[in-house]
Amino acid sequence: MAQVTISINSREYAIACEDGQELRILQLSRILDEKAKLLTDGSTQISESMLLAMIGLLLADELSELKKNKGIPETDSKISNEKLQGIDDELADLIKNLNDKVKTLANEIKML
């Protein structure tokens, strides 16, 4: 079993995961960290348990909206592995394309 250290709201957590899942855990933790920054930006210190509850509510709201917009019934929380793999593949392609565009722009800026 592998272990990865994630950071959420400037706090580090050691997380155990299956071998090969380290990158996915880091990707997911970045989403949580972004939500934490969104919630804590410009506000007073929020307790860790309150922050966790608020992040959970934000993610639950986003998931609910996605299900509504995609026509997935609220009660049907099971999504096939094939569908998830397809979504992952699409996202990977989009990220690769975006990465290529950023590299191209960086090279163009260097030439200026």
Protein backbone atom coordinates (compact mmCIF):
# COMPACT_ATOMS: atom_id res chain seq x y z
CA MET A 1 0.00 0.00 0.00
CA ALA A 2 1.32 3.42 -0.96
CA GLN A 3 1.24 6.62 1.03
CA VAL A 4 1.01 10.19 -0.21
CA THR A 5 1.07 13.49 1.67
CA ILE A 6 -1.59 15.96 0.65
CA SER A 7 -2.05 19.58 1.67
CA ILE A 8 -5.44 21.15 2.30
CA ASN A 9 -5.72 24.67 3.68
CA SER A 10 -2.00 24.67 4.51
CA ARG A 11 -2.30 21.51 6.59
CA GLU A 12 -0.62 18.28 5.58
CA TYR A 13 -2.22 14.86 5.80
CA ALA A 14 -0.61 11.48 5.19
CA ILE A 15 -3.02 9.39 3.13
CA ALA A 16 -2.73 5.67 2.44
CA CYS A 17 -3.89 4.50 -0.96
CA GLU A 18 -3.54 1.63 -3.38
CA ASP A 19 -0.28 1.47 -5.29
CA GLY A 20 -0.53 3.53 -8.45
CA GLN A 21 -3.28 5.80 -7.09
CA GLU A 22 -0.94 8.44 -5.68
CA LEU A 23 -1.35 10.89 -8.57
CA ARG A 24 -5.14 10.62 -8.47
CA ILE A 25 -5.16 11.30 -4.72
CA LEU A 26 -2.99 14.39 -5.28
CA GLN A 27 -5.32 15.60 -8.05
CA LEU A 28 -8.36 15.18 -5.84
CA SER A 29 -6.66 16.89 -2.91
CA ARG A 30 -5.97 19.92 -5.13
CA ILE A 31 -9.71 20.22 -5.73
CA LEU A 32 -10.34 20.17 -1.99
CA ASP A 33 -7.56 22.69 -1.40
CA GLU A 34 -9.05 25.04 -4.03
CA LYS A 35 -12.43 24.80 -2.31
CA ALA A 36 -10.81 25.47 1.07
CA LYS A 37 -9.04 28.55 -0.30
CA LEU A 38 -12.28 29.76 -1.83
CA LEU A 39 -14.05 29.43 1.52
CA THR A 40 -11.29 30.88 3.69
CA ASP A 41 -10.24 33.74 1.41
CA GLY A 42 -10.67 37.02 3.26
CA SER A 43 -12.48 35.49 6.21
CA THR A 44 -11.52 34.83 9.77
CA GLN A 45 -10.14 31.48 10.82
CA ILE A 46 -12.63 28.67 10.26
CA SER A 47 -12.45 25.52 12.35
CA GLU A 48 -11.28 22.42 10.54
CA SER A 49 -14.58 20.61 11.08
CA MET A 50 -16.59 23.61 9.83
CA LEU A 51 -14.34 23.89 6.77
CA LEU A 52 -14.79 20.18 6.05
CA ALA A 53 -18.57 20.54 6.28
CA MET A 54 -18.56 23.57 3.99
CA ILE A 55 -16.33 21.88 1.40
CA GLY A 56 -18.62 18.85 1.50
CA LEU A 57 -21.65 21.05 0.89
CA LEU A 58 -19.96 22.79 -2.06
CA LEU A 59 -19.02 19.47 -3.66
CA ALA A 60 -22.46 17.99 -3.00
CA ASP A 61 -24.05 21.04 -4.64
CA GLU A 62 -21.77 20.75 -7.68
CA LEU A 63 -22.52 17.03 -7.98
CA SER A 64 -26.24 17.66 -7.70
CA GLU A 65 -26.09 20.29 -10.45
CA LEU A 66 -24.05 17.97 -12.68
CA LYS A 67 -26.58 15.20 -12.23
CA LYS A 68 -29.41 17.59 -13.01
CA ASN A 69 -27.73 18.93 -16.14
CA LYS A 70 -26.70 15.51 -17.42
CA GLY A 71 -30.06 13.91 -16.75
CA ILE A 72 -28.65 11.48 -14.18
CA PRO A 73 -31.35 10.73 -11.62
CA GLU A 74 -30.43 11.75 -8.06
CA THR A 75 -31.09 8.23 -6.81
CA ASP A 76 -28.82 6.64 -9.43
CA SER A 77 -25.45 7.17 -7.77
CA LYS A 78 -23.84 4.22 -9.53
CA ILE A 79 -21.84 5.19 -12.60
CA SER A 80 -20.17 2.46 -14.59
CA ASN A 81 -16.41 2.18 -14.63
CA GLU A 82 -16.55 2.44 -18.43
CA LYS A 83 -18.34 5.77 -18.23
CA LEU A 84 -15.88 7.06 -15.63
CA GLN A 85 -12.97 5.91 -17.79
CA GLY A 86 -14.48 7.73 -20.76
CA ILE A 87 -14.80 10.92 -18.72
CA ASP A 88 -11.22 10.54 -17.48
CA ASP A 89 -9.99 10.02 -21.05
CA GLU A 90 -11.86 13.11 -22.25
CA LEU A 91 -10.44 15.21 -19.44
CA ALA A 92 -6.94 13.89 -20.09
CA ASP A 93 -7.24 14.89 -23.75
CA LEU A 94 -8.49 18.35 -22.82
CA ILE A 95 -5.64 18.82 -20.35
CA LYS A 96 -3.09 17.65 -22.92
CA ASN A 97 -4.47 20.08 -25.51
CA LEU A 98 -4.42 22.90 -23.01
CA ASN A 99 -0.87 22.00 -22.01
CA ASP A 100 0.21 22.06 -25.67
CA LYS A 101 -1.37 25.48 -26.15
CA VAL A 102 0.35 26.84 -23.05
CA LYS A 103 3.71 25.55 -24.27
CA THR A 104 3.13 27.11 -27.68
CA LEU A 105 2.26 30.44 -26.12
CA ALA A 106 5.29 30.26 -23.82
CA ASN A 107 7.54 29.65 -26.83
CA GLU A 108 5.97 32.56 -28.70
CA ILE A 109 6.53 34.83 -25.70
CA LYS A 110 10.19 33.75 -25.52
CA MET A 111 10.64 34.74 -29.18
CA LEU A 112 9.40 38.28 -28.47
